[in-house]
Amino acid sequence: MPLVDTLGRPLRSLRVSVTDRCNLRCEYCMPEQEYVWLSRDDLLHFEELSRLVDVFIGLGVDKIRLTGGEPLLRRNLPQLVELLAEKPLKDLALTTNGMLLEEFAGPLKRAGLRRLNISLDTLQPARFLQLTRQNDLARVMRGIDAASRLFPGIKLDAVILRGVNDDEFEPLLDYGASIGAEVRFIEYMDVGGATRWTSETVVPRREMIERLTTRFGAVTAIEEPGSTAPADRYALPDGRLFGIISSTTEPFCRDCDRARITADGVFFTCLYATDGLSLREAVRGGESLEAVSTLIENRWHARRDRGAEERLEIRDRTAYIPLATLREHPHLEMHKRGG
Ligand code: SAM
């Protein structure tokens, strides 16, 4: 019997955050000047992570995505990829901001990474600086260039903020087409850490489609029966494909088969969940893999999370977690649990 939660959702996909550090300070994710960081001693070692992944695979996981923070800041990350690449997985992917990709695209490919998502919100250097507090768009573009020669089917992920980068649909689509990458437009989410979030800044999926239709002509939705991918995919009249992730205005909790592990081994069953289960002691303290498996199984079995849908029901919605609470409970930050 496959492991399912209270809503019948299987556990298929695991996002592994390998660090909470990041080399950008994106306005929608890490807008503050200071953060409470995980202690280095608490980070799971690669062998511990590998064992934990084996347990998840035993429970039905067949897709792994490495994330963070910025995952390429984790020392020797290709070694972890090498360990994971040997496992029976349908997908082994990484989400990165591209800052270190020029150096790491080759080693990641050689280590066995299959797919890459690169976050790219703007093609304008001054805007990149404004959004990320780093004047490094050229470096990211060199990284994307290096990666696109090695990895087919790269996805470029752009969080769209009204009044900030919502005039870049077309340039991003053009750039994506020029390197054979599919662009995905992401609605601004009020996840933990998005302390500047306002509903006015969100550009809803409906409006994205309207704007793209006005510019290019009728946009066709692509039917993908059985897909649990977060993005809905569309085709422009010229055949170009793109995706929209509408977690804010049209959430898809009912299909969510994703679990998350923070770099220090806390297991979360929803991006919005406030109660994580630390597996670090069990993994580090030499508990049997069966015992660790039972902990995860019980958690998933009891899972009721519909975080994004519950947020949608709130009127006068503002930032999800106040700054003072984030300081006290840093695991509530998006950059701790991985996007
Ligand atoms: N540093 C890596 C990166 O930038 O891709 C991986 C971690 S980052 C938290 C993962 C993804 O989450 C990125 O695509 C980022 O744009 C997205 N993200 C972060 N905060 C978000 C928010 N408030 N709303 C929507 N997406 C967000």
PDB file of C-alpha atoms in Angstrom, residues 42-260:
ATOM      1  CA  ASP A  42      23.653  21.043  12.955  1.00  0.00           C
ATOM      2  CA  LEU A  43      23.799  20.650   9.167  1.00  0.00           C
ATOM      3  CA  LEU A  44      23.241  17.093   8.034  1.00  0.00           C
ATOM      4  CA  HIS A  45      26.395  15.583   6.538  1.00  0.00           C
ATOM      5  CA  PHE A  46      26.127  14.191   3.028  1.00  0.00           C
ATOM      6  CA  GLU A  47      26.178  10.588   4.286  1.00  0.00           C
ATOM      7  CA  GLU A  48      23.359  11.403   6.710  1.00  0.00           C
ATOM      8  CA  LEU A  49      21.362  13.048   3.947  1.00  0.00           C
ATOM      9  CA  SER A  50      21.970  10.114   1.673  1.00  0.00           C
ATOM     10  CA  ARG A  51      20.652   7.697   4.301  1.00  0.00           C
ATOM     11  CA  LEU A  52      17.643   9.883   4.910  1.00  0.00           C
ATOM     12  CA  VAL A  53      16.919   9.999   1.179  1.00  0.00           C
ATOM     13  CA  ASP A  54      17.033   6.186   1.131  1.00  0.00           C
ATOM     14  CA  VAL A  55      14.326   6.162   3.779  1.00  0.00           C
ATOM     15  CA  PHE A  56      12.186   8.577   1.766  1.00  0.00           C
ATOM     16  CA  ILE A  57      12.680   6.472  -1.352  1.00  0.00           C
ATOM     17  CA  GLY A  58      11.470   3.470   0.644  1.00  0.00           C
ATOM     18  CA  LEU A  59       8.279   5.426   1.367  1.00  0.00           C
ATOM     19  CA  GLY A  60       7.585   6.314  -2.267  1.00  0.00           C
ATOM     20  CA  VAL A  61       9.729   9.351  -3.116  1.00  0.00           C
ATOM     21  CA  ASP A  62      11.081   9.216  -6.653  1.00  0.00           C
ATOM     22  CA  LYS A  63      11.840  12.889  -7.269  1.00  0.00           C
ATOM     23  CA  ILE A  64      14.470  14.904  -5.445  1.00  0.00           C
ATOM     24  CA  ARG A  65      15.180  18.589  -5.800  1.00  0.00           C
ATOM     25  CA  LEU A  66      18.155  20.219  -4.082  1.00  0.00           C
ATOM     26  CA  THR A  67      17.500  23.749  -2.961  1.00  0.00           C
ATOM     27  CA  GLY A  68      18.239  26.247  -0.205  1.00  0.00           C
ATOM     28  CA  GLY A  69      19.183  29.096   0.547  1.00  0.00           C
ATOM     29  CA  GLU A  70      21.502  28.956  -2.401  1.00  0.00           C
ATOM     30  CA  PRO A  71      22.452  25.293  -2.768  1.00  0.00           C
ATOM     31  CA  LEU A  72      25.710  26.007  -4.617  1.00  0.00           C
ATOM     32  CA  LEU A  73      27.021  27.697  -1.476  1.00  0.00           C
ATOM     33  CA  ARG A  74      27.131  24.288   0.216  1.00  0.00           C
ATOM     34  CA  ARG A  75      30.707  23.100   0.047  1.00  0.00           C
ATOM     35  CA  ASN A  76      31.367  20.166  -2.306  1.00  0.00           C
ATOM     36  CA  LEU A  77      27.740  19.952  -3.420  1.00  0.00           C
ATOM     37  CA  PRO A  78      28.624  17.822  -6.493  1.00  0.00           C
ATOM     38  CA  GLN A  79      29.686  15.089  -4.041  1.00  0.00           C
ATOM     39  CA  LEU A  80      26.142  14.954  -2.689  1.00  0.00           C
ATOM     40  CA  VAL A  81      24.761  14.901  -6.231  1.00  0.00           C
ATOM     41  CA  GLU A  82      27.041  11.963  -6.965  1.00  0.00           C
ATOM     42  CA  LEU A  83      25.672  10.051  -3.966  1.00  0.00           C
ATOM     43  CA  LEU A  84      22.065  10.773  -4.956  1.00  0.00           C
ATOM     44  CA  ALA A  85      22.580  10.065  -8.659  1.00  0.00           C
ATOM     45  CA  GLU A  86      23.109   6.378  -7.860  1.00  0.00           C
ATOM     46  CA  LYS A  87      19.682   6.032  -6.286  1.00  0.00           C
ATOM     47  CA  PRO A  88      16.544   4.780  -8.035  1.00  0.00           C
ATOM     48  CA  LEU A  89      14.981   8.174  -8.831  1.00  0.00           C
ATOM     49  CA  LYS A  90      12.907   9.458 -11.733  1.00  0.00           C
ATOM     50  CA  ASP A  91      14.252  12.942 -11.259  1.00  0.00           C
ATOM     51  CA  LEU A  92      17.212  14.622  -9.618  1.00  0.00           C
ATOM     52  CA  ALA A  93      17.058  18.387  -9.999  1.00  0.00           C
ATOM     53  CA  LEU A  94      18.528  21.542  -8.517  1.00  0.00           C
ATOM     54  CA  THR A  95      17.136  25.044  -8.058  1.00  0.00           C
ATOM     55  CA  THR A  96      19.730  27.819  -8.108  1.00  0.00           C
ATOM     56  CA  ASN A  97      20.025  31.556  -8.533  1.00  0.00           C
ATOM     57  CA  GLY A  98      22.829  30.989 -11.045  1.00  0.00           C
ATOM     58  CA  MET A  99      25.455  33.094  -9.261  1.00  0.00           C
ATOM     59  CA  LEU A 100      27.925  30.192  -9.055  1.00  0.00           C
ATOM     60  CA  LEU A 101      26.795  28.210 -12.075  1.00  0.00           C
ATOM     61  CA  GLU A 102      29.634  29.207 -14.364  1.00  0.00           C
ATOM     62  CA  GLU A 103      31.948  27.318 -12.045  1.00  0.00           C
ATOM     63  CA  PHE A 104      29.589  24.486 -11.088  1.00  0.00           C
ATOM     64  CA  ALA A 105      27.599  23.598 -14.219  1.00  0.00           C
ATOM     65  CA  GLY A 106      30.320  21.169 -15.409  1.00  0.00           C
ATOM     66  CA  PRO A 107      30.918  19.446 -12.042  1.00  0.00           C
ATOM     67  CA  LEU A 108      27.157  19.104 -11.448  1.00  0.00           C
ATOM     68  CA  LYS A 109      26.653  17.527 -14.860  1.00  0.00           C
ATOM     69  CA  ARG A 110      29.535  15.123 -14.324  1.00  0.00           C
ATOM     70  CA  ALA A 111      28.149  14.229 -10.884  1.00  0.00           C
ATOM     71  CA  GLY A 112      24.878  13.114 -12.481  1.00  0.00           C
ATOM     72  CA  LEU A 113      22.478  16.017 -11.949  1.00  0.00           C
ATOM     73  CA  ARG A 114      19.621  15.660 -14.438  1.00  0.00           C
ATOM     74  CA  ARG A 115      17.746  18.958 -14.411  1.00  0.00           C
ATOM     75  CA  LEU A 116      18.218  22.575 -13.499  1.00  0.00           C
ATOM     76  CA  ASN A 117      15.825  25.367 -12.557  1.00  0.00           C
ATOM     77  CA  ILE A 118      17.410  28.782 -12.531  1.00  0.00           C
ATOM     78  CA  SER A 119      15.730  31.738 -10.885  1.00  0.00           C
ATOM     79  CA  LEU A 120      15.840  34.819 -13.102  1.00  0.00           C
ATOM     80  CA  ASP A 121      13.430  37.646 -12.371  1.00  0.00           C
ATOM     81  CA  THR A 122      14.826  40.352 -14.612  1.00  0.00           C
ATOM     82  CA  LEU A 123      17.143  40.961 -17.542  1.00  0.00           C
ATOM     83  CA  GLN A 124      17.895  44.520 -16.454  1.00  0.00           C
ATOM     84  CA  PRO A 125      21.115  44.999 -14.445  1.00  0.00           C
ATOM     85  CA  ALA A 126      19.844  47.975 -12.424  1.00  0.00           C
ATOM     86  CA  ARG A 127      16.637  46.135 -11.578  1.00  0.00           C
ATOM     87  CA  PHE A 128      18.588  43.020 -10.612  1.00  0.00           C
ATOM     88  CA  LEU A 129      20.537  45.152  -8.143  1.00  0.00           C
ATOM     89  CA  GLN A 130      17.323  46.654  -6.787  1.00  0.00           C
ATOM     90  CA  LEU A 131      15.692  43.211  -6.410  1.00  0.00           C
ATOM     91  CA  THR A 132      18.644  41.245  -5.029  1.00  0.00           C
ATOM     92  CA  ARG A 133      20.987  43.851  -3.510  1.00  0.00           C
ATOM     93  CA  GLN A 134      23.837  42.413  -5.630  1.00  0.00           C
ATOM     94  CA  ASN A 135      25.135  43.981  -8.828  1.00  0.00           C
ATOM     95  CA  ASP A 136      25.691  40.634 -10.477  1.00  0.00           C
ATOM     96  CA  LEU A 137      23.280  40.018 -13.339  1.00  0.00           C
ATOM     97  CA  ALA A 138      26.182  39.533 -15.792  1.00  0.00           C
ATOM     98  CA  ARG A 139      27.563  36.764 -13.599  1.00  0.00           C
ATOM     99  CA  VAL A 140      24.188  35.019 -13.484  1.00  0.00           C
ATOM    100  CA  MET A 141      23.886  35.295 -17.269  1.00  0.00           C
ATOM    101  CA  ARG A 142      27.334  33.698 -17.701  1.00  0.00           C
ATOM    102  CA  GLY A 143      26.194  30.918 -15.390  1.00  0.00           C
ATOM    103  CA  ILE A 144      22.994  30.352 -17.360  1.00  0.00           C
ATOM    104  CA  ASP A 145      24.985  30.343 -20.576  1.00  0.00           C
ATOM    105  CA  ALA A 146      27.376  27.684 -19.252  1.00  0.00           C
ATOM    106  CA  ALA A 147      24.525  25.572 -17.893  1.00  0.00           C
ATOM    107  CA  SER A 148      22.359  25.767 -21.001  1.00  0.00           C
ATOM    108  CA  ARG A 149      25.143  24.161 -23.036  1.00  0.00           C
ATOM    109  CA  LEU A 150      25.243  21.189 -20.681  1.00  0.00           C
ATOM    110  CA  PHE A 151      21.658  20.728 -19.454  1.00  0.00           C
ATOM    111  CA  PRO A 152      18.778  20.348 -21.893  1.00  0.00           C
ATOM    112  CA  GLY A 153      15.368  21.659 -20.886  1.00  0.00           C
ATOM    113  CA  ILE A 154      16.416  24.256 -18.335  1.00  0.00           C
ATOM    114  CA  LYS A 155      13.552  26.067 -16.611  1.00  0.00           C
ATOM    115  CA  LEU A 156      13.875  29.761 -15.871  1.00  0.00           C
ATOM    116  CA  ASP A 157      11.767  30.801 -12.870  1.00  0.00           C
ATOM    117  CA  ALA A 158      10.656  34.422 -12.549  1.00  0.00           C
ATOM    118  CA  VAL A 159       8.713  35.710  -9.546  1.00  0.00           C
ATOM    119  CA  ILE A 160       6.548  38.521 -10.909  1.00  0.00           C
ATOM    120  CA  LEU A 161       5.994  41.578  -8.703  1.00  0.00           C
ATOM    121  CA  ARG A 162       3.602  44.283  -9.783  1.00  0.00           C
ATOM    122  CA  GLY A 163       5.368  47.552 -10.463  1.00  0.00           C
ATOM    123  CA  VAL A 164       8.782  45.888 -10.244  1.00  0.00           C
ATOM    124  CA  ASN A 165       9.252  43.422 -13.122  1.00  0.00           C
ATOM    125  CA  ASP A 166       5.771  42.864 -14.561  1.00  0.00           C
ATOM    126  CA  ASP A 167       6.888  44.583 -17.772  1.00  0.00           C
ATOM    127  CA  GLU A 168       9.353  41.757 -18.514  1.00  0.00           C
ATOM    128  CA  PHE A 169       7.099  38.899 -19.668  1.00  0.00           C
ATOM    129  CA  GLU A 170       8.153  39.332 -23.279  1.00  0.00           C
ATOM    130  CA  PRO A 171      11.917  39.883 -22.798  1.00  0.00           C
ATOM    131  CA  LEU A 172      12.059  36.855 -20.480  1.00  0.00           C
ATOM    132  CA  LEU A 173      10.161  34.689 -22.986  1.00  0.00           C
ATOM    133  CA  ASP A 174      12.462  35.872 -25.787  1.00  0.00           C
ATOM    134  CA  TYR A 175      15.551  35.191 -23.755  1.00  0.00           C
ATOM    135  CA  GLY A 176      14.269  31.748 -22.748  1.00  0.00           C
ATOM    136  CA  ALA A 177      13.589  30.870 -26.385  1.00  0.00           C
ATOM    137  CA  SER A 178      17.084  32.005 -27.368  1.00  0.00           C
ATOM    138  CA  ILE A 179      18.684  29.418 -25.066  1.00  0.00           C
ATOM    139  CA  GLY A 180      16.042  26.677 -25.391  1.00  0.00           C
ATOM    140  CA  ALA A 181      14.712  27.209 -21.865  1.00  0.00           C
ATOM    141  CA  GLU A 182      11.096  27.267 -20.724  1.00  0.00           C
ATOM    142  CA  VAL A 183      10.125  30.278 -18.617  1.00  0.00           C
ATOM    143  CA  ARG A 184       7.798  29.925 -15.642  1.00  0.00           C
ATOM    144  CA  PHE A 185       6.120  32.949 -14.142  1.00  0.00           C
ATOM    145  CA  ILE A 186       5.570  32.597 -10.414  1.00  0.00           C
ATOM    146  CA  GLU A 187       2.969  34.474  -8.413  1.00  0.00           C
ATOM    147  CA  TYR A 188       4.422  36.306  -5.423  1.00  0.00           C
ATOM    148  CA  MET A 189       3.692  34.129  -2.382  1.00  0.00           C
ATOM    149  CA  ASP A 190       3.238  35.239   1.216  1.00  0.00           C
ATOM    150  CA  VAL A 191       5.531  32.486   2.522  1.00  0.00           C
ATOM    151  CA  GLY A 192       7.513  32.910   5.741  1.00  0.00           C
ATOM    152  CA  GLY A 193      10.210  35.501   5.071  1.00  0.00           C
ATOM    153  CA  ALA A 194       8.189  37.482   2.515  1.00  0.00           C
ATOM    154  CA  THR A 195       7.763  40.245   5.073  1.00  0.00           C
ATOM    155  CA  ARG A 196       7.079  42.898   2.428  1.00  0.00           C
ATOM    156  CA  TRP A 197       4.277  40.905   0.785  1.00  0.00           C
ATOM    157  CA  THR A 198       1.072  42.744  -0.116  1.00  0.00           C
ATOM    158  CA  SER A 199      -1.812  41.424  -2.187  1.00  0.00           C
ATOM    159  CA  GLU A 200      -1.504  44.471  -4.489  1.00  0.00           C
ATOM    160  CA  THR A 201       1.992  43.352  -5.515  1.00  0.00           C
ATOM    161  CA  VAL A 202       0.749  39.948  -6.690  1.00  0.00           C
ATOM    162  CA  VAL A 203       0.066  39.603 -10.410  1.00  0.00           C
ATOM    163  CA  PRO A 204      -2.556  36.830 -10.566  1.00  0.00           C
ATOM    164  CA  ARG A 205      -2.337  34.078 -13.149  1.00  0.00           C
ATOM    165  CA  ARG A 206      -5.548  35.308 -14.767  1.00  0.00           C
ATOM    166  CA  GLU A 207      -3.996  38.706 -15.382  1.00  0.00           C
ATOM    167  CA  MET A 208      -0.753  37.184 -16.677  1.00  0.00           C
ATOM    168  CA  ILE A 209      -2.748  35.232 -19.270  1.00  0.00           C
ATOM    169  CA  GLU A 210      -4.768  38.322 -20.227  1.00  0.00           C
ATOM    170  CA  ARG A 211      -1.638  40.365 -20.723  1.00  0.00           C
ATOM    171  CA  LEU A 212       0.087  37.653 -22.738  1.00  0.00           C
ATOM    172  CA  THR A 213      -3.051  37.184 -24.857  1.00  0.00           C
ATOM    173  CA  THR A 214      -3.217  40.911 -25.598  1.00  0.00           C
ATOM    174  CA  ARG A 215       0.402  40.889 -26.677  1.00  0.00           C
ATOM    175  CA  PHE A 216       0.697  37.568 -28.553  1.00  0.00           C
ATOM    176  CA  GLY A 217      -2.822  36.349 -29.313  1.00  0.00           C
ATOM    177  CA  ALA A 218      -4.718  33.410 -27.839  1.00  0.00           C
ATOM    178  CA  VAL A 219      -2.795  31.419 -25.250  1.00  0.00           C
ATOM    179  CA  THR A 220      -3.565  27.665 -25.181  1.00  0.00           C
ATOM    180  CA  ALA A 221      -3.556  25.670 -21.969  1.00  0.00           C
ATOM    181  CA  ILE A 222      -1.687  22.379 -22.295  1.00  0.00           C
ATOM    182  CA  GLU A 223      -3.519  19.431 -20.776  1.00  0.00           C
ATOM    183  CA  GLU A 224      -1.244  17.245 -18.698  1.00  0.00           C
ATOM    184  CA  PRO A 225      -3.463  14.624 -17.081  1.00  0.00           C
ATOM    185  CA  GLY A 226      -2.102  13.251 -13.832  1.00  0.00           C
ATOM    186  CA  SER A 227       0.561  15.929 -13.532  1.00  0.00           C
ATOM    187  CA  THR A 228       1.372  17.067  -9.992  1.00  0.00           C
ATOM    188  CA  ALA A 229       3.910  19.633 -11.197  1.00  0.00           C
ATOM    189  CA  PRO A 230       3.373  23.041  -9.613  1.00  0.00           C
ATOM    190  CA  ALA A 231       3.344  24.848 -12.965  1.00  0.00           C
ATOM    191  CA  ASP A 232       0.438  24.889 -15.392  1.00  0.00           C
ATOM    192  CA  ARG A 233       1.798  25.013 -18.919  1.00  0.00           C
ATOM    193  CA  TYR A 234       0.653  27.073 -21.876  1.00  0.00           C
ATOM    194  CA  ALA A 235       1.547  27.622 -25.522  1.00  0.00           C
ATOM    195  CA  LEU A 236       1.746  30.946 -27.316  1.00  0.00           C
ATOM    196  CA  PRO A 237       0.414  31.115 -30.906  1.00  0.00           C
ATOM    197  CA  ASP A 238       4.025  30.885 -32.145  1.00  0.00           C
ATOM    198  CA  GLY A 239       4.407  27.551 -30.342  1.00  0.00           C
ATOM    199  CA  ARG A 240       6.553  28.780 -27.460  1.00  0.00           C
ATOM    200  CA  LEU A 241       5.758  27.090 -24.190  1.00  0.00           C
ATOM    201  CA  PHE A 242       5.723  28.676 -20.761  1.00  0.00           C
ATOM    202  CA  GLY A 243       4.458  27.894 -17.281  1.00  0.00           C
ATOM    203  CA  ILE A 244       2.615  29.723 -14.527  1.00  0.00           C
ATOM    204  CA  ILE A 245       2.805  28.801 -10.850  1.00  0.00           C
ATOM    205  CA  SER A 246      -0.292  30.260  -9.264  1.00  0.00           C
ATOM    206  CA  SER A 247       0.174  29.186  -5.637  1.00  0.00           C
ATOM    207  CA  THR A 248      -1.224  32.480  -4.369  1.00  0.00           C
ATOM    208  CA  THR A 249      -4.461  32.989  -6.295  1.00  0.00           C
ATOM    209  CA  GLU A 250      -5.219  29.432  -7.506  1.00  0.00           C
ATOM    210  CA  PRO A 251      -3.399  27.042  -5.194  1.00  0.00           C
ATOM    211  CA  PHE A 252      -3.116  23.336  -5.933  1.00  0.00           C
ATOM    212  CA  CYS A 253      -2.813  21.806  -2.453  1.00  0.00           C
ATOM    213  CA  ARG A 254      -4.973  18.837  -3.408  1.00  0.00           C
ATOM    214  CA  ASP A 255      -2.283  17.546  -5.732  1.00  0.00           C
ATOM    215  CA  CYS A 256       0.650  18.339  -3.485  1.00  0.00           C
ATOM    216  CA  ASP A 257       2.965  15.360  -3.088  1.00  0.00           C
ATOM    217  CA  ARG A 258       5.928  17.396  -1.823  1.00  0.00           C
ATOM    218  CA  ALA A 259       7.807  17.170   1.447  1.00  0.00           C
ATOM    219  CA  ARG A 260      10.717  19.298   2.571  1.00  0.00           C
TER     220      ARG A 260
END
